[in-house]
Coordinates of C-alpha atoms and ligand atoms in Angstrom, one line a residue:
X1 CA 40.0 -141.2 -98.1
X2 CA 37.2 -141.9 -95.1
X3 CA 34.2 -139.3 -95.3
X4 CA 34.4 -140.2 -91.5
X5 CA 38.0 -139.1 -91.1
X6 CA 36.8 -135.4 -92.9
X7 CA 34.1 -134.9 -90.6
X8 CA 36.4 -135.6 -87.8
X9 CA 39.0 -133.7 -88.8
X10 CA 36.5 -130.8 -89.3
X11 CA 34.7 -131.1 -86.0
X12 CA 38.0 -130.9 -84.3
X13 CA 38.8 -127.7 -85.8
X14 CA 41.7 -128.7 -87.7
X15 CA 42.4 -126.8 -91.2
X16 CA 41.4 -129.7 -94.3
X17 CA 44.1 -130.4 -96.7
X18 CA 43.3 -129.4 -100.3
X19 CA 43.4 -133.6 -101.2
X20 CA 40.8 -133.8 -98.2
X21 CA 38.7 -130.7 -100.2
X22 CA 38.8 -132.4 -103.5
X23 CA 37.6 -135.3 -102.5
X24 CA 34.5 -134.3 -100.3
X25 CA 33.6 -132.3 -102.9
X26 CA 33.7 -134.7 -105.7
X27 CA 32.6 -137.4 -103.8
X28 CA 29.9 -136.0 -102.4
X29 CA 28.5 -134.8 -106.1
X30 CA 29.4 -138.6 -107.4
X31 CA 27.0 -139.7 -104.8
X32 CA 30.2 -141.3 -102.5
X33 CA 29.1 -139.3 -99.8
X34 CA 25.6 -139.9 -98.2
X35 CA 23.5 -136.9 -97.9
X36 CA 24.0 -137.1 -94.1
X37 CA 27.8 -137.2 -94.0
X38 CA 27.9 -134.0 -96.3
X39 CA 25.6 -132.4 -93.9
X40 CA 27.3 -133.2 -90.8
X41 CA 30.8 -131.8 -92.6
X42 CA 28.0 -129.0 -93.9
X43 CA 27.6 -128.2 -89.8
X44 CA 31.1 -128.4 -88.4
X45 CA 31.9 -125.7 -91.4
X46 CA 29.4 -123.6 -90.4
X47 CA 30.4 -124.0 -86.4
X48 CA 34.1 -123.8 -86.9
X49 CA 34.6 -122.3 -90.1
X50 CA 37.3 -122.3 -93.1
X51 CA 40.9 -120.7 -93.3
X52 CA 41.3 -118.7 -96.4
X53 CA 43.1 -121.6 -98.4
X54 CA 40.4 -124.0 -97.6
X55 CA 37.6 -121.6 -99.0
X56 CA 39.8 -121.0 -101.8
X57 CA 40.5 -124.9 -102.2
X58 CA 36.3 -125.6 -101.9
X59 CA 35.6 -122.9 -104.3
X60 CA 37.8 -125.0 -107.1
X61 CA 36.8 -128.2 -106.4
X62 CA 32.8 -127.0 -106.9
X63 CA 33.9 -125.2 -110.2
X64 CA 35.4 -128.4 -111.2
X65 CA 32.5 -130.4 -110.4
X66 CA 30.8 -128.9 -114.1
X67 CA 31.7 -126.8 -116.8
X68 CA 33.5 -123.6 -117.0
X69 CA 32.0 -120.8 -119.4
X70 CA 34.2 -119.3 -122.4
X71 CA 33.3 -115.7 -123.9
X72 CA 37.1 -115.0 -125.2
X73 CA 35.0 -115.3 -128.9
X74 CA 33.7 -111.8 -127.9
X75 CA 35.5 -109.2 -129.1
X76 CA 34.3 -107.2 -125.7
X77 CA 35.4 -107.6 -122.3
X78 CA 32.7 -109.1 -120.2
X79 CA 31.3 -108.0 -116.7
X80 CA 28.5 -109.6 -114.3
X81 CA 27.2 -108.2 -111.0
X82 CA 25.4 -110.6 -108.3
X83 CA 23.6 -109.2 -105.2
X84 CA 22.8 -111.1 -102.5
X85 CA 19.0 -110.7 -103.0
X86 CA 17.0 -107.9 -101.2
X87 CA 13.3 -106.9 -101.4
X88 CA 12.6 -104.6 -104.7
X89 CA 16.2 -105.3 -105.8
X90 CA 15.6 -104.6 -109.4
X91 CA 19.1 -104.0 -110.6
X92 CA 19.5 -106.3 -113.2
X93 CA 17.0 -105.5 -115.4
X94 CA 18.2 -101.8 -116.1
X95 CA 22.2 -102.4 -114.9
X96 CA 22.5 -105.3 -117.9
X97 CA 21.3 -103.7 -120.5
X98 CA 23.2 -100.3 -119.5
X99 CA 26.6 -101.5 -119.0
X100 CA 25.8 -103.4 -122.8
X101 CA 24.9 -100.2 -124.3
X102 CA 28.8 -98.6 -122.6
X103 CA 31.1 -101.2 -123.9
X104 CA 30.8 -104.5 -122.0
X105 CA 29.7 -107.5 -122.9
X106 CA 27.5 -108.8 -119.8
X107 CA 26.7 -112.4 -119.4
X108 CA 23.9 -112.7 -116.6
X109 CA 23.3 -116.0 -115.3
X110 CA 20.5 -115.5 -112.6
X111 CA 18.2 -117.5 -110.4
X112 CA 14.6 -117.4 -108.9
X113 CA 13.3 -116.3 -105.7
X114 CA 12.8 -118.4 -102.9
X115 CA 11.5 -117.0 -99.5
X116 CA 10.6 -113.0 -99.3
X117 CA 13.6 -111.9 -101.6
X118 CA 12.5 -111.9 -105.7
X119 CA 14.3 -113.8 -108.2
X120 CA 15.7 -111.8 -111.4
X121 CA 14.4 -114.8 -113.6
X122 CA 10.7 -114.5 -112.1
X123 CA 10.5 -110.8 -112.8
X124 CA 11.3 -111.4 -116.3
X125 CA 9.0 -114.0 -117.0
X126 CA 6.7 -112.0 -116.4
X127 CA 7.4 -110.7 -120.0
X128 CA 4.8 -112.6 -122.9
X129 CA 6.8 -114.9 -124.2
X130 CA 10.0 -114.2 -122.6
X131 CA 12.8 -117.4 -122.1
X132 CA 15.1 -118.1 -119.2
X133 CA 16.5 -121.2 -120.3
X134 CA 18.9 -121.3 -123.2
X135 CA 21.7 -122.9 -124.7
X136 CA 25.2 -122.0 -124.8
X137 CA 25.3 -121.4 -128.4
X138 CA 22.3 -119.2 -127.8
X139 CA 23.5 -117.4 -124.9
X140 CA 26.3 -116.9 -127.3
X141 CA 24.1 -115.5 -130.2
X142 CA 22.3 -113.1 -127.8
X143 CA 25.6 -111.7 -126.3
X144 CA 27.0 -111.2 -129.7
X145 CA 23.9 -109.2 -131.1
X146 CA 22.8 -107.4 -128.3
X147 CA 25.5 -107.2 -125.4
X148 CA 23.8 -108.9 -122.5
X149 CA 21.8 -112.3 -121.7
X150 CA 20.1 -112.7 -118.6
X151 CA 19.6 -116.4 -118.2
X152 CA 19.5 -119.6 -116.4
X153 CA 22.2 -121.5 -115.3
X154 CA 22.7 -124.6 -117.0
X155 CA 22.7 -127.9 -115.1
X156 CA 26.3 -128.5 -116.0
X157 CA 27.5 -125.3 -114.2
X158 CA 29.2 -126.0 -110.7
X159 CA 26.7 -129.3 -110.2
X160 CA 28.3 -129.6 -106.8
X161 CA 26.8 -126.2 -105.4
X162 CA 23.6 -127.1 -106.6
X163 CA 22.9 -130.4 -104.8
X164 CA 25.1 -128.9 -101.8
X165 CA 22.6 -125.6 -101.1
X166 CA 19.6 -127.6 -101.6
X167 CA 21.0 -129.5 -98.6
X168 CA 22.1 -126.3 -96.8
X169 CA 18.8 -125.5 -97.3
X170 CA 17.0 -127.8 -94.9
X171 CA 19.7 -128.5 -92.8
X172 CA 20.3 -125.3 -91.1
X173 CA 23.8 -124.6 -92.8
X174 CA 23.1 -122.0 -95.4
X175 CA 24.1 -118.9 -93.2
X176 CA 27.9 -120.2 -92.9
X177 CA 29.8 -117.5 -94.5
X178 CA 32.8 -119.8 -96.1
X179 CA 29.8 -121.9 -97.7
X180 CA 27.9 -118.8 -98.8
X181 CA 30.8 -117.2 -100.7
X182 CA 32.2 -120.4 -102.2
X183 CA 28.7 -121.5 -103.4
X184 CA 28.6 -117.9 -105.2
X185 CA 31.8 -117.2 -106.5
X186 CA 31.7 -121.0 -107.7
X187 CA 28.8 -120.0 -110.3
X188 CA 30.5 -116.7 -110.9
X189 CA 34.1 -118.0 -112.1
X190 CA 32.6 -120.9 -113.9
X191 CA 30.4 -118.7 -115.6
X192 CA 33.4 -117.1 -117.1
X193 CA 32.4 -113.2 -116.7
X194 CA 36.4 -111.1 -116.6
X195 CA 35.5 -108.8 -113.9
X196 CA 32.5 -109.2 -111.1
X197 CA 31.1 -106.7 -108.7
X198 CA 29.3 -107.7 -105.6
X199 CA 26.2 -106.3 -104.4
X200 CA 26.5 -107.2 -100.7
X201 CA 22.9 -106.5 -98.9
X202 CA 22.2 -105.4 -95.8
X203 CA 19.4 -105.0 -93.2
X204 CA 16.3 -106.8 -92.2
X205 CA 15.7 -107.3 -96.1
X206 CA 19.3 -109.1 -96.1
X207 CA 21.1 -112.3 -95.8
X208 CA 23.3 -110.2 -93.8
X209 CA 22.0 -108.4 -91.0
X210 CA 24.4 -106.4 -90.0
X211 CA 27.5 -103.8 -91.4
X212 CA 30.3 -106.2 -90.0
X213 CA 28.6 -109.6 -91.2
X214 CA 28.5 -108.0 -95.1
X215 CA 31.9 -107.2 -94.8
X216 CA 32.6 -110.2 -94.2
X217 CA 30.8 -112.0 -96.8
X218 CA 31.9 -109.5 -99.4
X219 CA 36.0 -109.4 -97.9
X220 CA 35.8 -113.9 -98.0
X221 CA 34.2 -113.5 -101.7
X222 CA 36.5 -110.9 -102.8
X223 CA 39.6 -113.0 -101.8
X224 CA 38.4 -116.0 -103.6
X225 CA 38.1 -113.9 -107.0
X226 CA 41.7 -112.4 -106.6
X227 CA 42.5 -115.6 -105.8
X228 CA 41.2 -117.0 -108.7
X229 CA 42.6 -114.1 -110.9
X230 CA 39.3 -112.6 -111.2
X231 CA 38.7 -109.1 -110.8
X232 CA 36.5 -108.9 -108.2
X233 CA 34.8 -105.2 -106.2
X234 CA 31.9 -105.5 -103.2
X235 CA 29.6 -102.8 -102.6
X236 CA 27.6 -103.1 -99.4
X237 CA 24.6 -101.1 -99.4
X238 CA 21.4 -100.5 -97.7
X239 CA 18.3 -103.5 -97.8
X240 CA 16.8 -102.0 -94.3
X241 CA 14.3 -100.4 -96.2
X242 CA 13.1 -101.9 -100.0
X243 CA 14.9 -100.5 -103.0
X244 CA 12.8 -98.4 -105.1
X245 CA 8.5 -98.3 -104.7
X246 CA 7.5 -101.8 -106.7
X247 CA 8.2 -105.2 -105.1
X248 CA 6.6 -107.8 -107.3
X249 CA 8.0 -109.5 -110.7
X250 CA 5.4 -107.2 -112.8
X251 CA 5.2 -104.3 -110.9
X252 CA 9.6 -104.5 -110.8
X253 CA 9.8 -104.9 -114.4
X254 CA 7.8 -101.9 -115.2
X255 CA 9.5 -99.8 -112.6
X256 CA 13.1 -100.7 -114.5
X257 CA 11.9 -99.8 -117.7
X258 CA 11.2 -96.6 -116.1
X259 CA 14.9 -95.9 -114.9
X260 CA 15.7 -97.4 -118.9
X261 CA 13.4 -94.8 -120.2
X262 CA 15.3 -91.9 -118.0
X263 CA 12.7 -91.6 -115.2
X264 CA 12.1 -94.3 -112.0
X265 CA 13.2 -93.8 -108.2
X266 CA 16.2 -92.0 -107.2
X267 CA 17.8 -95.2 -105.0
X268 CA 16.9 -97.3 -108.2
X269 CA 18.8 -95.3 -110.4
X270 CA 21.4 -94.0 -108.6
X271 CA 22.5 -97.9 -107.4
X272 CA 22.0 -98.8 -111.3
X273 CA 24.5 -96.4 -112.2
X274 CA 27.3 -96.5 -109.1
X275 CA 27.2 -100.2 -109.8
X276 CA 27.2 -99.5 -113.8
X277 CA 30.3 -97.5 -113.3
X278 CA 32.2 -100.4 -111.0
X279 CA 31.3 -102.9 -113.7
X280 CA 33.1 -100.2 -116.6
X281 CA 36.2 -100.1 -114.1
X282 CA 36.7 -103.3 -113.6
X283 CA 36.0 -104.3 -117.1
X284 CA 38.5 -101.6 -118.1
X285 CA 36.0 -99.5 -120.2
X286 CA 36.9 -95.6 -119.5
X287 CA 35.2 -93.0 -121.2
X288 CA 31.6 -93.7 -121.3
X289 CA 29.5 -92.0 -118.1
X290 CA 26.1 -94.7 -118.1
X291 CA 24.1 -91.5 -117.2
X292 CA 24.6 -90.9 -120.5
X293 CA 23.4 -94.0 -121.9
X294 CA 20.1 -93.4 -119.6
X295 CA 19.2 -90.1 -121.2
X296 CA 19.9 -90.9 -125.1
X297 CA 18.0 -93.9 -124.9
X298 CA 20.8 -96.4 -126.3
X299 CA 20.3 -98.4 -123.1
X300 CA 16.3 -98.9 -123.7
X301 CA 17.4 -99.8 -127.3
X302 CA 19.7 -102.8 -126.0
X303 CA 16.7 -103.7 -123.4
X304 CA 14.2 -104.2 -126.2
X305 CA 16.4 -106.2 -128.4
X306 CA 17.6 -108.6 -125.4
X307 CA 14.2 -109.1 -124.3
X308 CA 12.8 -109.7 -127.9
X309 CA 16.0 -111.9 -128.6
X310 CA 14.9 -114.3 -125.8
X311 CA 11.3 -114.8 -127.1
X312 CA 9.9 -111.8 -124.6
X313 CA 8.1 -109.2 -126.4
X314 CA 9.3 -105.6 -125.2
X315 CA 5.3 -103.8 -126.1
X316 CA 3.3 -106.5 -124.5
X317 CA 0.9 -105.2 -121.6
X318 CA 2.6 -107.3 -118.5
X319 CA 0.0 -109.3 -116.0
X320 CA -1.6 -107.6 -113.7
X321 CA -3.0 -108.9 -110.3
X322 CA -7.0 -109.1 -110.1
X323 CA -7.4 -107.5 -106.8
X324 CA -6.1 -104.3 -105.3
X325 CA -6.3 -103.0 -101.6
X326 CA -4.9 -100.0 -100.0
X327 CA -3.3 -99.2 -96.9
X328 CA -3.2 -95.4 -95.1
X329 CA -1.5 -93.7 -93.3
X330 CA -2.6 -93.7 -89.9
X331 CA -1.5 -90.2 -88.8
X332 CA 0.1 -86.8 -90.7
X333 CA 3.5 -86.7 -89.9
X334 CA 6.9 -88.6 -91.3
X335 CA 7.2 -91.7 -92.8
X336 CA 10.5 -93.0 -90.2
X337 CA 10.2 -96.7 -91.1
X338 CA 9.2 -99.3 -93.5
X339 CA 11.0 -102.3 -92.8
X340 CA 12.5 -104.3 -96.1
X341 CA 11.2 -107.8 -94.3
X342 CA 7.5 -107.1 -93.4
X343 CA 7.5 -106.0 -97.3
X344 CA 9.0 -108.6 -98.6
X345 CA 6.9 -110.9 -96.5
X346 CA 3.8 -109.4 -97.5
X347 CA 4.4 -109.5 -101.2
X348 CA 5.6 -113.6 -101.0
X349 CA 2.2 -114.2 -99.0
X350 CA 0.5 -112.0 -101.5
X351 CA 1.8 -114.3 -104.1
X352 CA 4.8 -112.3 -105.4
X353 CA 7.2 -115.2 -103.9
X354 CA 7.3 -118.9 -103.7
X355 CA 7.3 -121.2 -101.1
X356 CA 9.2 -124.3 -102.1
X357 CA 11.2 -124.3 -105.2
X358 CA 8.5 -126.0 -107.7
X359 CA 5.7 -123.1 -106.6
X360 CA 4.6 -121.1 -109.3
X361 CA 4.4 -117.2 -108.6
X362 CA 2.1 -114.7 -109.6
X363 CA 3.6 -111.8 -111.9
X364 CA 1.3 -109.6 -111.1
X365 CA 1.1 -109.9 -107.3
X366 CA 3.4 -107.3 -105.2
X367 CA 3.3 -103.9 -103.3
X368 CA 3.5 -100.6 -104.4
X369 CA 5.0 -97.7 -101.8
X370 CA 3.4 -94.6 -102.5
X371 CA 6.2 -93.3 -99.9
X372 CA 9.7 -93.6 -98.9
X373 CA 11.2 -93.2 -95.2
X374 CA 11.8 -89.2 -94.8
X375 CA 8.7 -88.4 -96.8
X376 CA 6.2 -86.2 -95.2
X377 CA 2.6 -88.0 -95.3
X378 CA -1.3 -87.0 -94.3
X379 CA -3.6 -88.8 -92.4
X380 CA -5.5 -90.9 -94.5
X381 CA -3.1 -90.7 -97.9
X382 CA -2.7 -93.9 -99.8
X383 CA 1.0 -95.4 -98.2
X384 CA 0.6 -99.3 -99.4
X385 CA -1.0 -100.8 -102.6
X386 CA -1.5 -104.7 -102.5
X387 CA -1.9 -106.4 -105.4
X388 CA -2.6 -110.3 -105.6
X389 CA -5.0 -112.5 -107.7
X390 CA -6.6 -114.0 -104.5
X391 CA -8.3 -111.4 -102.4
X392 CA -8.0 -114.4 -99.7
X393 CA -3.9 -113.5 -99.7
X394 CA -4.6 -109.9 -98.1
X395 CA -5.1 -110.6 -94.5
X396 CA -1.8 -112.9 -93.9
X397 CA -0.1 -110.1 -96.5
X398 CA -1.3 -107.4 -94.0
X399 CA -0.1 -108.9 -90.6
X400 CA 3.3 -109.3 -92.1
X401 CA 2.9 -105.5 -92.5
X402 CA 2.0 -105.0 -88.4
X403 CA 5.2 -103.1 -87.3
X404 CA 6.8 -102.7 -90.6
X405 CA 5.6 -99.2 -90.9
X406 CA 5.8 -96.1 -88.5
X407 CA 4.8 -92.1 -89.0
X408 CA 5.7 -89.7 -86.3
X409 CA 4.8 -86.4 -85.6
X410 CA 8.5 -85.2 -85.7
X411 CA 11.8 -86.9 -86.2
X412 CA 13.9 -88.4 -88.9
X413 CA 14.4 -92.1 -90.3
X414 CA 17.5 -94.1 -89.3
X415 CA 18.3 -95.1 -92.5
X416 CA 21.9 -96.8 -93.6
X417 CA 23.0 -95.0 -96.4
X418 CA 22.3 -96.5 -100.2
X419 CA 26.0 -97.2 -100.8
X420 CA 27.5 -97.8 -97.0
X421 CA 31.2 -99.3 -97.7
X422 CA 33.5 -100.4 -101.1
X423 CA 35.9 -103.6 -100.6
X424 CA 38.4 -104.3 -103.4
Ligands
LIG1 N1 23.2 -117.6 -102.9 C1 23.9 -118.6 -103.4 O1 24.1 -118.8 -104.6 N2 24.5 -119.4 -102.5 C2 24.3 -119.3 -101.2 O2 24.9 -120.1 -100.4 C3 23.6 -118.2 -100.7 C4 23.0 -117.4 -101.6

């Protein structure tokens, strides 16, 4: 097999053979392929794109390329949910522990932020003493006494995807649709989770920009679970504006230990439990209503033992940033926009995000809304905090924010619904 001959093949438009698939693939992760061969084949997949068998085919030959997860020692059946990363997208932290505390047993392997959308793994460690990294045997342990894990993938998990999006990522080729959903779903059925729902974002906070481009995404990733005999549900649902009022790992975490104590945004909690109840269906788990599991306080319980089970101590006063500065509304009127982007923009450059992958962030760095699009405002009421340990951070934070926000005298925000479509 000639890399050269792929590439070709590729560029011509012609649909790979699976032997063609399986040996890019393992090639390329063997260090066969140069970097610059797997991103010119990178590129003609992105231009010309990949028939269902092939993305089905690519998706195998990355889980292949590592280990493949096993919970069948659990006597529960297990459920995950990934989203495709939005500004204030919370989820994880209060859906987790929930859908433990109903029945499921809820393996979370999760990643850091990178650019103006938060990593799950970032928020958390903004907990004292609170570990992402752990063992099998550990993740094990924790899954067995308390229901969920939230943790980092392992090296040995799909190794293929890993050295493949970090060349994606600086070779223009991580918005091809067949690469995005192969690279997920890879890390999904490897991770060995028996039923996966989909959080597919959309809006200016979004990979996906638009309603058609999700469904897409969600309808290619979908097909590769059935096809893989995974039981696999996408929700799209709104990212135009940010989910819930804290954007920030801090400022996030104590927001979803709100919603765990029965209290936190309406859009926080009523996405926790829509995707809560997908994740009970598609485990199987009938009979339990998560609401429920809010008000008595069993999903808090699970909370405090998976974060104290990980090192992370559930009492401990989280970081906050040094410096604080306000923004106002500029007029009375109705709060019609603020824009998911210029947010999430402003809280990386406020320190909430990282640049390049070895950046450290700042937990307590972030925004706080102190209104949503529809609410009424006055002239001069607090609509923005900033938070960040550098006060140098606000300026860059605030020109992100130019634009992002708008009040009018009269008229309605053009929001997308919360939940806009379900593909199964
Ligand atoms: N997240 C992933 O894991 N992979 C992609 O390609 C894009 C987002």
């Amino acid at each position: 097999m000639d890399a050269i001959d792929v590439i070709r093949a590729k560029r011509d438009g012609a649909e790979l053979t699976p032997a063609q698939i399986d040996w890019a693939v393992d090639a390329y992760t063997r260090g066969a392929i140069a970097e610059e061969q797997m991103s010119a084949l990178a590129m003609a997949i992105l231009l010309n794109g990949m028939t269902r068998p092939e993305v089905a085919r690519w998706t195998e030959a990355m889980i292949r390329s590592g280990e493949r997860m096993d919970w069948s020692a659990l006597s529960r059946p297990t459920a995950d949910k990934h989203s495709t990363g939005g500004v204030g997208d919370k989820i994880t932290l209060p859906l987790a522990p929930l859908v433990a505390a109903c029945g499921a047993a809820v393996p979370q392997l999760s990643g850091r932020g990178l650019g103006h959308t938060g990593g799950t793994l970032d928020k958390l460690e903004s907990i004292p003493g609170w570990r992402a990294s752990l063992s099998n045997e550990e993740m094990l342990d924790v899954l067995r006494s308390t229901g969920a894990v939230i943790c980092a993938a392992g090296a040995g998990l799909a190794p293929a995807d890993r050295k493949l999006y970090a060349l994606r990522d600086v070779t223009g080729t991580v918005e091809s649709i067949p690469l995005i959903a192969s690279s997920i779903m890879s890390k999904k059925i490897a991770e060995g989770t028996g039923s996966l729902v989909l959080d597919v974002k959309v809006g200016s906070g979004a990979f996906m920009k638009t309603p058609e481009k999700a469904r897409e995404l969600a309808e290619t990733m979908v097909a590769i679970g059935s096809d893989h005999g995974l039981r696999t549900v996408a929700l799209l649902t709104a990212m135009d504006r940010p989910l819930g009022n804290a954007v920030g790992n801090a400022l996030e975490v104590t927001e979803s230990v709100e919603v765990l104590a029965g209290g936190g945004p309406s859009d926080v909690v009523e996405l926790t439990l829509t995707l809560a109840r997908e994740m009970l269906a598609a485990a199987g788990i009938s009979g339990k209503d998560p609401a429920d599991a809010l008000r008595d306080g069993s999903a808090m319980d699970v909370w405090r033992r998976m974060i104290a089970a990980q090192g992370g101590d559930p009492d401990a006063p989280l970081p906050t940033a040094n410096e604080t500065h306000q923004v106002f509304a500029p007029s009375s009127g109705t709060l019609t926009r603020l824009d998911a982007f210029g947010v999430g923009v402003a809280a990386w450059r406020l320190g909430a995000g990282r640049a390049r992958k070895e950046d450290p962030v700042s937990f307590g760095a972030g925004i706080t809304c102190h209104a949503r699009p529809g609410d009424e405002v006055k002239e001069g009421q607090p609509l923005l905090t900033l938070h960040a340990d550098d006060p140098s951070r606000f300026d860059r934070a605030l020109e992100s924010l130019e634009g992002a926000y708008e009040v009018e005298a009269s008229g309605a925000p053009d929001l997308l619904p919360l939940v806009i479509d379900r593909i199964a």
